[in-house]
PDB file of C-alpha atoms in Angstrom:
ATOM      1  CA  UNK A   1      80.228 128.779  97.308  1.00 75.00           C
ATOM      2  CA  UNK A   2      80.841 127.170 100.297  1.00 81.00           C
ATOM      3  CA  UNK A   3      78.064 124.167  99.670  1.00 84.00           C
ATOM      4  CA  UNK A   4      79.986 123.351  96.689  1.00 89.00           C
ATOM      5  CA  UNK A   5      83.512 123.514  97.931  1.00 87.00           C
ATOM      6  CA  UNK A   6      82.798 121.587 101.003  1.00 88.00           C
ATOM      7  CA  UNK A   7      80.757 119.050  99.193  1.00 91.00           C
ATOM      8  CA  UNK A   8      83.262 118.600  96.271  1.00 92.00           C
ATOM      9  CA  UNK A   9      86.087 117.944  98.874  1.00 91.00           C
ATOM     10  CA  UNK A  10      84.124 115.334 100.896  1.00 91.00           C
ATOM     11  CA  UNK A  11      82.983 113.569  97.594  1.00 93.00           C
ATOM     12  CA  UNK A  12      86.416 113.558  96.651  1.00 93.00           C
ATOM     13  CA  UNK A  13      87.583 112.099  99.931  1.00 92.00           C
ATOM     14  CA  UNK A  14      85.074 109.986 100.079  1.00 92.00           C
ATOM     15  CA  UNK A  15      86.421 107.979  96.784  1.00 94.00           C
ATOM     16  CA  UNK A  16      89.564 107.779  98.203  1.00 94.00           C
ATOM     17  CA  UNK A  17      88.580 106.056 101.035  1.00 92.00           C
ATOM     18  CA  UNK A  18      86.798 103.483  99.163  1.00 92.00           C
ATOM     19  CA  UNK A  19      89.810 103.273  97.011  1.00 93.00           C
ATOM     20  CA  UNK A  20      91.699 102.757 100.215  1.00 91.00           C
ATOM     21  CA  UNK A  21      89.526 100.018 101.205  1.00 90.00           C
ATOM     22  CA  UNK A  22      89.862  98.143  97.735  1.00 90.00           C
ATOM     23  CA  UNK A  23      93.557  98.495  97.961  1.00 89.00           C
ATOM     24  CA  UNK A  24      93.529  97.281 101.484  1.00 87.00           C
ATOM     25  CA  UNK A  25      91.700  94.217 100.971  1.00 86.00           C
ATOM     26  CA  UNK A  26      93.053  92.788  97.526  1.00 86.00           C
ATOM     27  CA  UNK A  27      96.960  93.821  98.362  1.00 82.00           C
ATOM     28  CA  UNK A  28      95.733  91.364 101.722  1.00 80.00           C
ATOM     29  CA  UNK A  29      94.775  88.477 100.151  1.00 82.00           C
ATOM     30  CA  UNK A  30      97.403  88.497  97.008  1.00 80.00           C
ATOM     31  CA  UNK A  31      99.891  89.255  99.773  1.00 76.00           C
ATOM     32  CA  UNK A  32      98.593  85.459 100.899  1.00 75.00           C
ATOM     33  CA  UNK A  33      98.527  84.370  97.117  1.00 75.00           C
ATOM     34  CA  UNK A  34      94.857  83.625  97.384  1.00 72.00           C
ATOM     35  CA  UNK A  35      92.454  84.401  94.268  1.00 73.00           C
ATOM     36  CA  UNK A  36      95.386  86.235  91.718  1.00 71.00           C
ATOM     37  CA  UNK A  37      93.422  85.926  88.876  1.00 76.00           C
ATOM     38  CA  UNK A  38      90.444  88.136  90.495  1.00 76.00           C
ATOM     39  CA  UNK A  39      92.222  90.052  93.024  1.00 79.00           C
ATOM     40  CA  UNK A  40      94.800  91.728  90.915  1.00 83.00           C
ATOM     41  CA  UNK A  41      92.347  94.034  88.603  1.00 85.00           C
ATOM     42  CA  UNK A  42      90.906  95.173  91.673  1.00 87.00           C
ATOM     43  CA  UNK A  43      94.005  95.952  92.937  1.00 87.00           C
ATOM     44  CA  UNK A  44      94.749  98.179  90.252  1.00 89.00           C
ATOM     45  CA  UNK A  45      91.094  99.389  89.961  1.00 91.00           C
ATOM     46  CA  UNK A  46      91.865 100.752  93.840  1.00 91.00           C
ATOM     47  CA  UNK A  47      94.930 101.884  93.419  1.00 92.00           C
ATOM     48  CA  UNK A  48      93.891 104.239  90.290  1.00 93.00           C
ATOM     49  CA  UNK A  49      90.954 105.666  92.306  1.00 94.00           C
ATOM     50  CA  UNK A  50      93.196 106.366  95.277  1.00 94.00           C
ATOM     51  CA  UNK A  51      95.474 108.136  92.939  1.00 95.00           C
ATOM     52  CA  UNK A  52      93.018 109.971  91.112  1.00 95.00           C
ATOM     53  CA  UNK A  53      90.735 110.657  94.061  1.00 95.00           C
ATOM     54  CA  UNK A  54      94.128 111.982  96.038  1.00 94.00           C
ATOM     55  CA  UNK A  55      95.171 114.654  92.944  1.00 95.00           C
ATOM     56  CA  UNK A  56      90.963 115.694  93.702  1.00 95.00           C
ATOM     57  CA  UNK A  57      91.264 116.128  97.239  1.00 93.00           C
ATOM     58  CA  UNK A  58      94.215 118.652  96.543  1.00 91.00           C
ATOM     59  CA  UNK A  59      92.498 120.470  94.029  1.00 93.00           C
ATOM     60  CA  UNK A  60      89.259 120.948  96.138  1.00 92.00           C
ATOM     61  CA  UNK A  61      91.658 121.525  99.281  1.00 89.00           C
ATOM     62  CA  UNK A  62      92.906 123.935  97.757  1.00 88.00           C
ATOM     63  CA  UNK A  63      89.312 125.803  96.811  1.00 90.00           C
ATOM     64  CA  UNK A  64      88.126 125.116 100.084  1.00 90.00           C
ATOM     65  CA  UNK A  65      91.350 126.707 101.753  1.00 87.00           C
ATOM     66  CA  UNK A  66      90.473 130.259  99.728  1.00 89.00           C
ATOM     67  CA  UNK A  67      86.977 130.202 100.633  1.00 90.00           C
ATOM     68  CA  UNK A  68      88.282 129.878 104.407  1.00 89.00           C
ATOM     69  CA  UNK A  69      90.333 132.065 104.352  1.00 87.00           C
ATOM     70  CA  UNK A  70      88.188 134.545 102.717  1.00 88.00           C
ATOM     71  CA  UNK A  71      85.319 133.541 105.546  1.00 89.00           C
ATOM     72  CA  UNK A  72      86.963 132.001 108.287  1.00 91.00           C
ATOM     73  CA  UNK A  73      90.082 133.714 108.593  1.00 91.00           C
ATOM     74  CA  UNK A  74      90.914 132.796 112.024  1.00 92.00           C
ATOM     75  CA  UNK A  75      90.162 129.073 111.142  1.00 92.00           C
ATOM     76  CA  UNK A  76      93.389 128.992 108.468  1.00 90.00           C
ATOM     77  CA  UNK A  77      95.686 131.251 110.461  1.00 90.00           C
ATOM     78  CA  UNK A  78      95.076 128.706 113.565  1.00 90.00           C
ATOM     79  CA  UNK A  79      95.732 125.716 110.478  1.00 90.00           C
ATOM     80  CA  UNK A  80      99.319 127.321 110.098  1.00 88.00           C
ATOM     81  CA  UNK A  81     100.008 128.742 113.618  1.00 87.00           C
ATOM     82  CA  UNK A  82     100.593 132.461 112.059  1.00 88.00           C
ATOM     83  CA  UNK A  83     100.371 134.710 114.641  1.00 88.00           C
ATOM     84  CA  UNK A  84     100.911 137.966 112.880  1.00 88.00           C
ATOM     85  CA  UNK A  85      99.338 139.504 109.664  1.00 89.00           C
ATOM     86  CA  UNK A  86     102.141 138.680 106.711  1.00 88.00           C
ATOM     87  CA  UNK A  87     102.204 139.214 102.847  1.00 89.00           C
ATOM     88  CA  UNK A  88     103.928 136.342 101.158  1.00 87.00           C
ATOM     89  CA  UNK A  89     103.544 134.161 103.853  1.00 86.00           C
ATOM     90  CA  UNK A  90     105.460 130.661 104.240  1.00 86.00           C
ATOM     91  CA  UNK A  91     103.316 127.138 104.860  1.00 87.00           C
ATOM     92  CA  UNK A  92     104.606 126.142 107.574  1.00 84.00           C
ATOM     93  CA  UNK A  93     106.100 122.305 107.815  1.00 83.00           C
ATOM     94  CA  UNK A  94     107.089 122.453 111.484  1.00 81.00           C
ATOM     95  CA  UNK A  95     106.147 125.290 114.519  1.00 79.00           C
ATOM     96  CA  UNK A  96     106.635 125.320 117.750  1.00 78.00           C
ATOM     97  CA  UNK A  97     104.730 128.153 119.990  1.00 72.00           C
ATOM     98  CA  UNK A  98     104.761 129.789 122.806  1.00 66.00           C
ATOM     99  CA  UNK A  99     102.843 128.317 126.049  1.00 61.00           C
ATOM    100  CA  UNK A 100     100.604 131.116 125.900  1.00 63.00           C
ATOM    101  CA  UNK A 101      99.794 131.287 122.198  1.00 64.00           C
ATOM    102  CA  UNK A 102     100.630 134.796 121.476  1.00 67.00           C
ATOM    103  CA  UNK A 103     103.645 133.823 118.976  1.00 71.00           C
ATOM    104  CA  UNK A 104     105.919 130.976 117.337  1.00 75.00           C
ATOM    105  CA  UNK A 105     109.448 130.743 118.663  1.00 74.00           C
ATOM    106  CA  UNK A 106     110.514 128.780 116.078  1.00 76.00           C
ATOM    107  CA  UNK A 107     109.293 127.434 111.929  1.00 77.00           C
ATOM    108  CA  UNK A 108     110.334 125.788 109.381  1.00 83.00           C
ATOM    109  CA  UNK A 109     108.050 126.881 106.600  1.00 82.00           C
ATOM    110  CA  UNK A 110     107.856 126.995 102.566  1.00 87.00           C
ATOM    111  CA  UNK A 111     108.741 130.533 101.596  1.00 87.00           C
ATOM    112  CA  UNK A 112     105.503 132.275  99.876  1.00 88.00           C
ATOM    113  CA  UNK A 113     103.439 129.360 100.042  1.00 88.00           C
ATOM    114  CA  UNK A 114     100.494 129.692 102.387  1.00 87.00           C
ATOM    115  CA  UNK A 115     100.123 133.312 100.637  1.00 88.00           C
ATOM    116  CA  UNK A 116      99.541 130.980  97.382  1.00 88.00           C
ATOM    117  CA  UNK A 117      97.196 128.256  98.788  1.00 85.00           C
ATOM    118  CA  UNK A 118      94.842 130.692 100.639  1.00 85.00           C
ATOM    119  CA  UNK A 119      94.773 133.860  97.907  1.00 84.00           C
ATOM    120  CA  UNK A 120      95.798 132.546  94.463  1.00 83.00           C
ATOM    121  CA  UNK A 121      98.921 135.080  94.938  1.00 86.00           C
ATOM    122  CA  UNK A 122     102.592 134.419  96.277  1.00 88.00           C
ATOM    123  CA  UNK A 123     102.499 137.651  97.569  1.00 88.00           C
ATOM    124  CA  UNK A 124      99.249 137.420  98.736  1.00 88.00           C
ATOM    125  CA  UNK A 125      98.055 138.646 102.762  1.00 88.00           C
ATOM    126  CA  UNK A 126      96.796 136.420 105.199  1.00 88.00           C
ATOM    127  CA  UNK A 127      95.749 137.732 108.254  1.00 90.00           C
ATOM    128  CA  UNK A 128      97.248 136.605 111.694  1.00 90.00           C
ATOM    129  CA  UNK A 129      96.091 135.175 114.657  1.00 91.00           C
ATOM    130  CA  UNK A 130      97.011 137.987 117.112  1.00 90.00           C
ATOM    131  CA  UNK A 131      95.503 140.470 114.599  1.00 92.00           C
ATOM    132  CA  UNK A 132      92.272 138.577 114.108  1.00 93.00           C
ATOM    133  CA  UNK A 133      91.934 138.744 117.962  1.00 92.00           C
ATOM    134  CA  UNK A 134      92.024 142.128 118.078  1.00 92.00           C
ATOM    135  CA  UNK A 135      89.828 142.860 115.311  1.00 93.00           C
ATOM    136  CA  UNK A 136      87.137 140.134 116.502  1.00 93.00           C
ATOM    137  CA  UNK A 137      87.193 141.974 119.824  1.00 93.00           C
ATOM    138  CA  UNK A 138      86.415 145.225 118.509  1.00 92.00           C
ATOM    139  CA  UNK A 139      83.838 143.908 115.928  1.00 91.00           C
ATOM    140  CA  UNK A 140      81.692 141.388 118.279  1.00 91.00           C
ATOM    141  CA  UNK A 141      82.673 142.562 121.856  1.00 90.00           C
ATOM    142  CA  UNK A 142      85.313 140.990 124.492  1.00 92.00           C
ATOM    143  CA  UNK A 143      86.226 137.023 124.790  1.00 90.00           C
ATOM    144  CA  UNK A 144      88.625 135.336 123.128  1.00 91.00           C
ATOM    145  CA  UNK A 145      88.368 134.105 119.284  1.00 92.00           C
ATOM    146  CA  UNK A 146      91.274 131.723 118.951  1.00 92.00           C
ATOM    147  CA  UNK A 147      90.777 128.593 118.844  1.00 92.00           C
ATOM    148  CA  UNK A 148      92.671 125.348 119.971  1.00 90.00           C
ATOM    149  CA  UNK A 149      96.004 126.149 118.062  1.00 89.00           C
ATOM    150  CA  UNK A 150      97.869 122.768 118.592  1.00 88.00           C
ATOM    151  CA  UNK A 151      94.675 120.921 118.004  1.00 91.00           C
ATOM    152  CA  UNK A 152      93.901 122.954 114.577  1.00 91.00           C
ATOM    153  CA  UNK A 153      97.524 122.953 113.633  1.00 90.00           C
ATOM    154  CA  UNK A 154      98.502 119.375 113.760  1.00 91.00           C
ATOM    155  CA  UNK A 155      95.086 118.160 113.087  1.00 93.00           C
ATOM    156  CA  UNK A 156      95.909 120.033 109.716  1.00 92.00           C
ATOM    157  CA  UNK A 157      98.783 118.437 109.192  1.00 92.00           C
ATOM    158  CA  UNK A 158      97.852 115.005 110.511  1.00 94.00           C
ATOM    159  CA  UNK A 159      95.179 114.988 107.737  1.00 93.00           C
ATOM    160  CA  UNK A 160      97.622 115.739 104.868  1.00 92.00           C
ATOM    161  CA  UNK A 161     100.470 113.370 105.804  1.00 93.00           C
ATOM    162  CA  UNK A 162      98.162 110.343 106.263  1.00 94.00           C
ATOM    163  CA  UNK A 163      96.864 110.856 103.159  1.00 93.00           C
ATOM    164  CA  UNK A 164     100.467 111.499 101.370  1.00 94.00           C
ATOM    165  CA  UNK A 165     101.487 108.355 102.939  1.00 93.00           C
ATOM    166  CA  UNK A 166      98.334 106.479 101.231  1.00 92.00           C
ATOM    167  CA  UNK A 167      98.766 107.935  98.097  1.00 93.00           C
ATOM    168  CA  UNK A 168     102.808 107.157  98.255  1.00 92.00           C
ATOM    169  CA  UNK A 169     102.091 103.370  98.848  1.00 88.00           C
ATOM    170  CA  UNK A 170      99.447 103.185  96.373  1.00 90.00           C
ATOM    171  CA  UNK A 171     102.285 105.107  93.999  1.00 91.00           C
ATOM    172  CA  UNK A 172     104.813 102.464  94.736  1.00 86.00           C
ATOM    173  CA  UNK A 173     102.720  99.353  94.207  1.00 86.00           C
ATOM    174  CA  UNK A 174     101.356 100.753  91.145  1.00 88.00           C
ATOM    175  CA  UNK A 175     104.381 101.175  89.186  1.00 87.00           C
ATOM    176  CA  UNK A 176     105.859  97.784  90.521  1.00 82.00           C
ATOM    177  CA  UNK A 177     102.341  96.306  89.166  1.00 81.00           C
ATOM    178  CA  UNK A 178     103.058  98.171  85.820  1.00 80.00           C
ATOM    179  CA  UNK A 179     106.788  97.453  85.369  1.00 78.00           C
ATOM    180  CA  UNK A 180     106.668  93.544  86.670  1.00 73.00           C
ATOM    181  CA  UNK A 181     103.062  92.710  86.150  1.00 70.00           C
ATOM    182  CA  UNK A 182     103.437  91.566  90.022  1.00 69.00           C
ATOM    183  CA  UNK A 183     102.858  92.945  93.572  1.00 70.00           C
ATOM    184  CA  UNK A 184     105.926  93.770  95.083  1.00 67.00           C
ATOM    185  CA  UNK A 185     108.045  91.330  96.862  1.00 69.00           C
ATOM    186  CA  UNK A 186     109.053  93.501  99.787  1.00 68.00           C
ATOM    187  CA  UNK A 187     108.865  93.347 103.715  1.00 74.00           C
ATOM    188  CA  UNK A 188     106.575  96.631 103.591  1.00 74.00           C
ATOM    189  CA  UNK A 189     103.997  95.263 101.463  1.00 77.00           C
ATOM    190  CA  UNK A 190     102.086  93.044 103.723  1.00 76.00           C
ATOM    191  CA  UNK A 191     101.760  95.440 106.679  1.00 79.00           C
ATOM    192  CA  UNK A 192     100.770  98.468 104.176  1.00 79.00           C
ATOM    193  CA  UNK A 193      98.004  96.789 102.684  1.00 80.00           C
ATOM    194  CA  UNK A 194      96.754  96.151 106.669  1.00 81.00           C
ATOM    195  CA  UNK A 195      97.398 100.044 107.348  1.00 84.00           C
ATOM    196  CA  UNK A 196      95.715 101.308 103.597  1.00 86.00           C
ATOM    197  CA  UNK A 197      91.948 101.074 104.307  1.00 87.00           C
ATOM    198  CA  UNK A 198      92.559 103.137 107.806  1.00 89.00           C
ATOM    199  CA  UNK A 199      95.525 105.650 106.482  1.00 92.00           C
ATOM    200  CA  UNK A 200      92.215 107.739 104.216  1.00 91.00           C
ATOM    201  CA  UNK A 201      90.069 106.904 107.844  1.00 90.00           C
ATOM    202  CA  UNK A 202      92.471 108.522 109.635  1.00 93.00           C
ATOM    203  CA  UNK A 203      93.080 111.473 106.881  1.00 93.00           C
ATOM    204  CA  UNK A 204      89.497 112.172 106.843  1.00 92.00           C
ATOM    205  CA  UNK A 205      88.882 111.877 110.767  1.00 92.00           C
ATOM    206  CA  UNK A 206      91.052 114.199 111.178  1.00 94.00           C
ATOM    207  CA  UNK A 207      90.436 116.483 108.870  1.00 92.00           C
ATOM    208  CA  UNK A 208      86.748 116.604 110.529  1.00 91.00           C
ATOM    209  CA  UNK A 209      88.328 117.232 113.782  1.00 93.00           C
ATOM    210  CA  UNK A 210      90.321 120.179 112.034  1.00 93.00           C
ATOM    211  CA  UNK A 211      86.844 121.244 110.703  1.00 91.00           C
ATOM    212  CA  UNK A 212      84.770 121.218 114.058  1.00 92.00           C
ATOM    213  CA  UNK A 213      87.247 122.300 116.379  1.00 92.00           C
ATOM    214  CA  UNK A 214      88.884 125.887 114.814  1.00 91.00           C
ATOM    215  CA  UNK A 215      85.741 127.495 114.034  1.00 91.00           C
ATOM    216  CA  UNK A 216      85.877 127.578 117.793  1.00 89.00           C
ATOM    217  CA  UNK A 217      83.870 129.597 119.325  1.00 92.00           C
ATOM    218  CA  UNK A 218      81.519 130.160 117.037  1.00 90.00           C
ATOM    219  CA  UNK A 219      78.586 127.617 115.874  1.00 89.00           C
ATOM    220  CA  UNK A 220      77.930 130.094 112.986  1.00 87.00           C
ATOM    221  CA  UNK A 221      80.656 131.958 111.935  1.00 87.00           C
ATOM    222  CA  UNK A 222      79.863 136.132 113.475  1.00 85.00           C
ATOM    223  CA  UNK A 223      76.158 135.244 114.357  1.00 88.00           C
ATOM    224  CA  UNK A 224      76.114 132.665 116.818  1.00 89.00           C
ATOM    225  CA  UNK A 225      78.509 130.789 119.475  1.00 90.00           C
ATOM    226  CA  UNK A 226      78.931 127.782 120.857  1.00 88.00           C
ATOM    227  CA  UNK A 227      78.068 128.633 124.133  1.00 85.00           C
ATOM    228  CA  UNK A 228      74.841 130.337 123.402  1.00 85.00           C
ATOM    229  CA  UNK A 229      73.720 126.957 121.664  1.00 82.00           C
ATOM    230  CA  UNK A 230      73.447 125.164 125.028  1.00 80.00           C
ATOM    231  CA  UNK A 231      69.441 125.209 126.396  1.00 82.00           C
ATOM    232  CA  UNK A 232      68.854 126.105 129.405  1.00 82.00           C
ATOM    233  CA  UNK A 233      66.391 123.757 129.942  1.00 84.00           C
ATOM    234  CA  UNK A 234      68.877 120.390 129.278  1.00 84.00           C
ATOM    235  CA  UNK A 235      70.459 119.353 132.389  1.00 85.00           C
ATOM    236  CA  UNK A 236      74.092 117.579 132.630  1.00 86.00           C
ATOM    237  CA  UNK A 237      72.688 114.319 133.199  1.00 89.00           C
ATOM    238  CA  UNK A 238      70.597 114.622 130.461  1.00 90.00           C
ATOM    239  CA  UNK A 239      73.604 115.088 128.184  1.00 88.00           C
ATOM    240  CA  UNK A 240      75.127 112.411 129.838  1.00 93.00           C
ATOM    241  CA  UNK A 241      72.744 110.187 129.152  1.00 94.00           C
ATOM    242  CA  UNK A 242      72.389 111.127 125.418  1.00 93.00           C
ATOM    243  CA  UNK A 243      76.119 111.043 124.835  1.00 94.00           C
ATOM    244  CA  UNK A 244      76.621 107.060 126.695  1.00 96.00           C
ATOM    245  CA  UNK A 245      73.835 105.979 124.592  1.00 96.00           C
ATOM    246  CA  UNK A 246      74.817 106.945 121.079  1.00 96.00           C
ATOM    247  CA  UNK A 247      78.313 106.286 121.706  1.00 96.00           C
ATOM    248  CA  UNK A 248      76.920 102.463 123.102  1.00 97.00           C
ATOM    249  CA  UNK A 249      74.655 102.568 119.737  1.00 97.00           C
ATOM    250  CA  UNK A 250      76.951 103.308 117.120  1.00 96.00           C
ATOM    251  CA  UNK A 251      79.976 101.263 119.019  1.00 96.00           C
ATOM    252  CA  UNK A 252      77.842  98.073 118.521  1.00 97.00           C
ATOM    253  CA  UNK A 253      76.930  98.709 115.286  1.00 96.00           C
ATOM    254  CA  UNK A 254      80.536  99.497 114.307  1.00 92.00           C
ATOM    255  CA  UNK A 255      81.054  96.085 116.294  1.00 94.00           C
ATOM    256  CA  UNK A 256      78.765  94.149 114.049  1.00 95.00           C
ATOM    257  CA  UNK A 257      79.849  95.713 110.737  1.00 89.00           C
ATOM    258  CA  UNK A 258      83.487  95.134 111.502  1.00 87.00           C
ATOM    259  CA  UNK A 259      82.949  91.826 112.187  1.00 90.00           C
ATOM    260  CA  UNK A 260      80.685  91.124 109.242  1.00 89.00           C
ATOM    261  CA  UNK A 261      83.404  92.749 106.487  1.00 83.00           C
ATOM    262  CA  UNK A 262      86.771  90.843 108.437  1.00 82.00           C
ATOM    263  CA  UNK A 263      84.402  87.677 107.672  1.00 84.00           C
ATOM    264  CA  UNK A 264      84.073  88.166 104.112  1.00 80.00           C
ATOM    265  CA  UNK A 265      87.432  89.494 103.763  1.00 78.00           C
ATOM    266  CA  UNK A 266      89.177  86.271 104.908  1.00 77.00           C
ATOM    267  CA  UNK A 267      86.848  84.443 102.931  1.00 75.00           C
ATOM    268  CA  UNK A 268      87.694  86.160 100.082  1.00 71.00           C
ATOM    269  CA  UNK A 269      85.942  85.599  96.578  1.00 72.00           C
ATOM    270  CA  UNK A 270      83.764  82.222  95.286  1.00 65.00           C
ATOM    271  CA  UNK A 271      86.829  80.333  93.877  1.00 61.00           C
ATOM    272  CA  UNK A 272      84.382  78.959  91.255  1.00 58.00           C
ATOM    273  CA  UNK A 273      81.007  80.457  90.248  1.00 52.00           C
ATOM    274  CA  UNK A 274      78.362  78.216  89.629  1.00 56.00           C
ATOM    275  CA  UNK A 275      77.156  78.276  85.794  1.00 50.00           C
ATOM    276  CA  UNK A 276      74.109  77.066  84.545  1.00 56.00           C
ATOM    277  CA  UNK A 277      73.211  76.105  80.616  1.00 57.00           C
ATOM    278  CA  UNK A 278      70.476  77.522  79.138  1.00 54.00           C
ATOM    279  CA  UNK A 279      68.711  74.378  78.603  1.00 54.00           C
ATOM    280  CA  UNK A 280      68.745  73.620  81.983  1.00 54.00           C
ATOM    281  CA  UNK A 281      66.241  76.571  82.586  1.00 53.00           C
ATOM    282  CA  UNK A 282      63.730  75.844  80.135  1.00 55.00           C
ATOM    283  CA  UNK A 283      65.867  77.517  77.251  1.00 55.00           C
ATOM    284  CA  UNK A 284      67.358  76.318  74.428  1.00 57.00           C
ATOM    285  CA  UNK A 285      70.693  77.069  73.047  1.00 58.00           C
ATOM    286  CA  UNK A 286      69.768  76.613  69.566  1.00 62.00           C
ATOM    287  CA  UNK A 287      67.230  79.752  70.020  1.00 61.00           C
ATOM    288  CA  UNK A 288      68.358  83.107  68.554  1.00 65.00           C
ATOM    289  CA  UNK A 289      69.236  85.751  71.102  1.00 63.00           C
ATOM    290  CA  UNK A 290      67.048  88.493  71.705  1.00 60.00           C
ATOM    291  CA  UNK A 291      66.221  91.357  73.664  1.00 61.00           C
ATOM    292  CA  UNK A 292      64.008  91.566  76.893  1.00 56.00           C
ATOM    293  CA  UNK A 293      62.950  93.965  79.098  1.00 54.00           C
TER     294      UNK A 293
END
C-alpha cells in the first residue's frame, strides 16, 4: 500500500513537471511571436497535461496522506503543526507556534478538513505532536521524537502552493486559448511562462524536503533511527570529501544540461523540414504503397 501510494504520487508529479516544462518553452517562444503554428498545439498539450496531472497529484496526495497518518502520524501532525490530539481537526492555513515548539499561539484553518484528509471522516481523530511524543517515549525510550516543525509545516505548504500557482497559470492560459484561440495579451503572460518550468520543480523539491525531514529522527520508522545509521568506521573527512565530490559532479552535469537545453530552446523548432521525393531515393511515385517491417 505504501509503495503504490507513493509511486503513483511521484509519477503524477513527474507528469506535472513535464507539462510545466512544455508550457514554459512553448509559451516563452509564442510570447516572442515565433513558430506559432507549431507551438500552439504543444502549448495546449502542455496545459492539459499540467491540469490533469495536478488533479492526479491531489488525488494520490490524499491517498498518501491517509497512509502517512496511519503509518507515520508524527509526520502528519508536524505538517499541520497539530500539537494536541483532536477530533474534527482543522486544516491549517497559517499557524504561529511557540519558540519551544510545544503549542500553537495563533491559527487560521479550515474546520474539520484535516480529519477528512487524514482519515476520510470529518470527525476522525488525528493524533497531536505532544501526545505522540509522550507515546513514543513510553514505547521506544527517552528521546526527542519531534521533527523540525517549522520545516515540515512550511515545506508541506510550499509544495502545495507552488503547484497550485502553476495550475492556476495553466487554467487561465487554456481558458484564454479556448475562448479567443490566442495566447493571453497580458503583461503577466511572458514572466509566467518563464517561471512555469520552475514552479512544478519547486513544488517537487519542497515535497521531498518535507518527506525526508518530517520523518526524523527515523531512518526506518519505529525500527532504526538516523543516528544509528552513522558508521563508526567513516570519519568526518571522508564524509566531507564524498559530499563535496557529489555536489561538484552533479553541479557540473546540471550546468551542462541547462546550457544544452537553453541553446535548444532559443533555437526553437526547425522553420522548414526537408522533404525528399520517393523517386530521389530510388523509389517510384507510381508504385503502390506496401506494408513493410
